[in-house]
Coordinates of N, CA and C in Angstrom, one line a residue:
M275 N -7.8 27.0 -108.9 CA -9.2 26.8 -109.5 C -8.9 26.1 -110.8
T276 N -10.1 25.3 -111.1 CA -9.8 24.6 -112.2 C -10.6 25.4 -113.4
T277 N -10.0 25.5 -114.6 CA -10.6 26.0 -115.9 C -11.9 25.6 -115.8
P278 N -12.9 26.5 -116.7 CA -14.5 25.7 -116.7 C -14.5 24.7 -118.2
L279 N -15.2 23.6 -117.9 CA -15.3 23.3 -119.1 C -16.7 23.5 -120.0
R280 N -15.7 23.7 -121.3 CA -17.0 24.4 -122.1 C -17.4 23.2 -123.2
M281 N -19.2 23.5 -123.2 CA -19.6 22.2 -123.4 C -20.6 22.8 -124.6
P282 N -20.8 22.4 -125.8 CA -22.0 22.7 -126.6 C -23.5 22.1 -126.0
A283 N -24.2 22.8 -125.8 CA -25.3 22.3 -125.3 C -26.1 21.1 -125.7
T284 N -25.8 20.8 -127.1 CA -26.2 19.9 -127.7 C -25.9 18.9 -127.3
V285 N -24.5 18.8 -127.1 CA -23.5 17.7 -126.5 C -24.3 17.1 -125.3
A286 N -24.4 18.1 -124.7 CA -24.8 17.9 -122.9 C -26.1 17.2 -123.0
T287 N -27.4 17.6 -123.8 CA -28.4 17.1 -124.1 C -28.2 15.5 -124.5
K288 N -26.9 15.2 -125.3 CA -27.2 13.8 -126.1 C -26.5 13.0 -124.9
K289 N -25.6 13.7 -124.3 CA -24.7 12.9 -123.4 C -25.6 12.2 -121.9
G290 N -26.7 13.5 -121.6 CA -27.6 13.3 -120.6 C -26.9 14.2 -119.4
A291 N -28.2 14.1 -118.5 CA -28.4 15.2 -117.1 C -27.2 14.3 -116.0
G292 N -27.0 12.8 -116.0 CA -25.8 12.4 -115.3 C -24.7 12.3 -115.6
F293 N -24.4 12.8 -117.1 CA -23.1 13.1 -117.5 C -22.7 14.5 -117.2
L294 N -23.9 15.6 -117.0 CA -23.3 16.7 -116.9 C -23.8 16.9 -115.5
T295 N -24.0 16.0 -114.6 CA -24.0 16.0 -113.2 C -22.7 15.6 -112.7
E296 N -22.0 14.6 -113.5 CA -20.8 14.3 -113.4 C -19.7 15.0 -113.7
K297 N -19.9 15.8 -114.4 CA -18.7 17.0 -114.9 C -18.7 17.8 -114.0
A298 N -20.4 18.4 -113.5 CA -20.3 19.3 -113.1 C -19.6 19.1 -111.7
A299 N -19.7 18.0 -111.0 CA -19.0 17.8 -109.8 C -17.6 17.9 -109.8
E300 N -17.1 17.7 -110.7 CA -15.4 17.8 -111.0 C -15.1 19.2 -111.2
R301 N -15.7 20.4 -112.0 CA -15.7 21.5 -112.3 C -16.9 22.1 -113.1
T302 N -16.6 23.6 -113.2 CA -17.8 24.4 -113.4 C -17.9 23.8 -115.2
V303 N -19.2 23.5 -115.3 CA -19.8 23.5 -116.5 C -20.3 24.6 -117.6
V304 N -19.8 25.3 -118.5 CA -20.2 26.3 -119.5 C -21.1 25.8 -120.6
L305 N -22.3 25.8 -120.7 CA -22.9 25.3 -121.8 C -23.1 26.1 -122.9
T306 N -22.8 26.1 -123.9 CA -22.8 26.8 -125.0 C -23.7 26.8 -126.3
N307 N -24.2 28.0 -126.9 CA -25.2 27.5 -128.1 C -24.0 28.5 -129.1
H308 N -23.7 28.1 -130.2 CA -23.2 28.6 -131.2 C -21.9 29.6 -130.8
G309 N -21.1 28.7 -129.7 CA -20.7 29.1 -129.1 C -20.4 30.2 -127.8
K310 N -21.5 30.8 -127.9 CA -21.6 31.6 -126.8 C -22.3 31.2 -125.4
P311 N -21.8 31.3 -124.3 CA -22.4 30.8 -123.1 C -23.9 31.0 -122.7
T312 N -24.8 30.0 -122.4 CA -26.1 30.0 -122.1 C -26.6 29.3 -121.0
A313 N -25.4 28.6 -120.6 CA -25.7 28.5 -118.7 C -24.6 28.2 -118.2
I314 N -24.2 28.0 -117.0 CA -23.6 27.5 -115.9 C -23.8 26.4 -115.2
V315 N -23.1 25.2 -115.1 CA -23.9 24.0 -114.4 C -22.4 23.9 -113.2
M316 N -22.6 24.3 -112.0 CA -22.0 23.8 -111.1 C -21.9 22.9 -109.7
S317 N -21.4 22.2 -108.8 CA -22.0 21.7 -108.0 C -22.7 22.8 -107.0
P318 N -23.4 22.0 -105.9 CA -23.9 22.8 -105.0 C -22.6 23.2 -103.8
E319 N -21.9 22.6 -103.9 CA -20.7 22.7 -103.1 C -20.1 24.1 -103.3
H320 N -19.8 24.2 -105.0 CA -19.0 25.5 -105.4 C -19.9 26.4 -105.5
F321 N -21.5 26.3 -105.5 CA -22.5 27.3 -105.3 C -22.7 27.9 -104.1
D322 N -22.6 27.2 -103.5 CA -22.7 27.9 -101.9 C -21.3 28.8 -101.4
E323 N -20.2 28.1 -101.9 CA -19.2 29.0 -101.5 C -19.2 30.1 -102.4
L324 N -19.5 29.9 -103.5 CA -19.9 31.3 -104.3 C -20.6 32.2 -103.8
E325 N -21.8 32.1 -103.2 CA -22.5 33.0 -102.3 C -22.4 33.3 -100.9
R326 N -21.4 32.5 -100.4 CA -20.8 32.9 -99.2 C -19.8 34.1 -99.5
S327 N -18.8 33.8 -100.7 CA -18.1 34.7 -101.0 C -18.8 36.1 -101.1
L328 N -19.8 36.0 -102.2 CA -20.3 37.3 -102.3 C -20.9 38.0 -101.3
R329 N -21.5 37.3 -100.2 CA -22.0 38.0 -99.0 C -21.0 38.6 -98.4
H330 N -20.1 37.9 -98.2 CA -18.6 38.4 -97.4 C -18.1 39.7 -98.1
A331 N -18.2 39.4 -99.5 CA -17.5 41.1 -100.2 C -18.7 42.1 -99.9
A332 N -19.8 41.9 -100.1 CA -21.1 43.1 -99.9 C -20.8 43.4 -98.2
D333 N -20.9 42.6 -97.6 CA -20.4 42.8 -96.0 C -19.3 43.8 -95.7
R334 N -18.2 43.5 -96.4 CA -16.8 44.4 -96.1 C -17.2 45.6 -97.2
L335 N -18.1 45.9 -98.2 CA -18.3 46.5 -99.1 C -19.3 48.1 -98.2
V336 N -19.9 47.0 -97.2 CA -20.8 48.3 -96.7 C -20.1 48.2 -95.5
Q337 N -19.4 47.8 -94.6 CA -18.3 48.3 -93.3 C -17.6 49.1 -94.3
G338 N -16.7 49.3 -95.2 CA -16.0 50.4 -95.9 C -16.7 51.4 -96.0
V339 N -17.9 51.4 -96.6 CA -18.6 52.7 -96.4 C -19.1 53.2 -95.3
T340 N -20.0 52.7 -94.7 CA -19.7 53.2 -93.0 C -18.7 53.6 -92.3
D341 N -17.7 53.2 -92.8 CA -16.4 53.6 -92.1 C -16.0 54.7 -92.5
L342 N -16.5 55.2 -93.8 CA -15.8 56.2 -94.6 C -16.6 57.5 -94.4
V343 N -18.0 57.3 -94.1 CA -19.2 58.1 -93.9 C -18.6 58.7 -92.4
A344 N -18.3 57.6 -91.5 CA -18.0 58.2 -90.2 C -17.1 59.0 -90.5
E345 N -15.7 58.7 -90.7 CA -14.7 59.2 -90.9 C -15.0 61.1 -91.4
R346 N -16.0 60.9 -92.2 CA -16.1 62.2 -93.0 C -17.3 63.2 -92.3
S347 N -17.9 62.4 -91.4 CA -19.0 63.2 -90.9 C -18.6 64.1 -89.5
E348 N -19.5 64.9 -89.1 CA -19.2 65.7 -87.9 C -20.4 65.5 -86.9
F349 N -20.4 65.2 -85.6 CA -21.0 64.9 -84.9 C -21.3 66.0 -83.6
S350 N -22.6 66.6 -83.1 CA -22.6 67.5 -82.5 C -23.5 67.3 -81.4
R351 N -23.5 67.8 -80.5 CA -24.5 67.7 -79.1 C -25.6 68.6 -79.9
V352 N -26.4 68.5 -79.2 CA -27.8 69.0 -79.6 C -27.8 70.4 -78.5
D353 N -27.2 70.6 -77.8 CA -27.2 72.1 -77.0 C -26.0 73.1 -78.1
E354 N -25.3 72.3 -78.4 CA -24.1 72.8 -79.5 C -24.3 73.6 -80.8
V355 N -25.3 72.6 -81.2 CA -26.2 73.0 -82.3 C -27.5 74.0 -82.2
R356 N -27.9 74.0 -80.8 CA -29.1 75.2 -80.6 C -28.1 76.7 -80.4
E357 N -27.2 76.3 -80.0 CA -26.0 77.7 -79.6 C -25.4 78.4 -80.6
R358 N -25.6 77.1 -82.0 CA -24.9 78.1 -83.3 C -26.3 78.5 -84.0
L359 N -27.4 77.8 -84.0 CA -28.3 78.7 -84.3 C -29.0 79.7 -83.8
H360 N -28.8 80.0 -82.6 CA -28.8 81.3 -81.9 C -28.2 82.1 -82.3
A361 N -27.0 82.3 -82.7 CA -25.5 82.8 -83.0 C -25.9 83.2 -84.1
R362 N -26.7 83.0 -85.3 CA -26.8 83.2 -86.2 C -28.1 84.2 -86.4
R363 N -28.8 84.4 -85.3 CA -30.2 85.5 -85.1 C -29.7 86.7 -85.1

């Protein structure tokens, strides 16, 4: 992965949108204001890739939690539960 290009927002404004989109096609551009990041510009392909990665990570997290809950859960048949409840009376 290429290191993002840091660029002051004022420079990006002076150079124009065409320059900025050209740079963003090559690598992610971090626009700064007084040295602090204020915006990110990236290609649509890179954005789509990040979204897919995030969805995949979220799916894996949900599956992991689901598996953990299933491992620690105890399932009983209704008649077994009834028997236990009646035995406590």
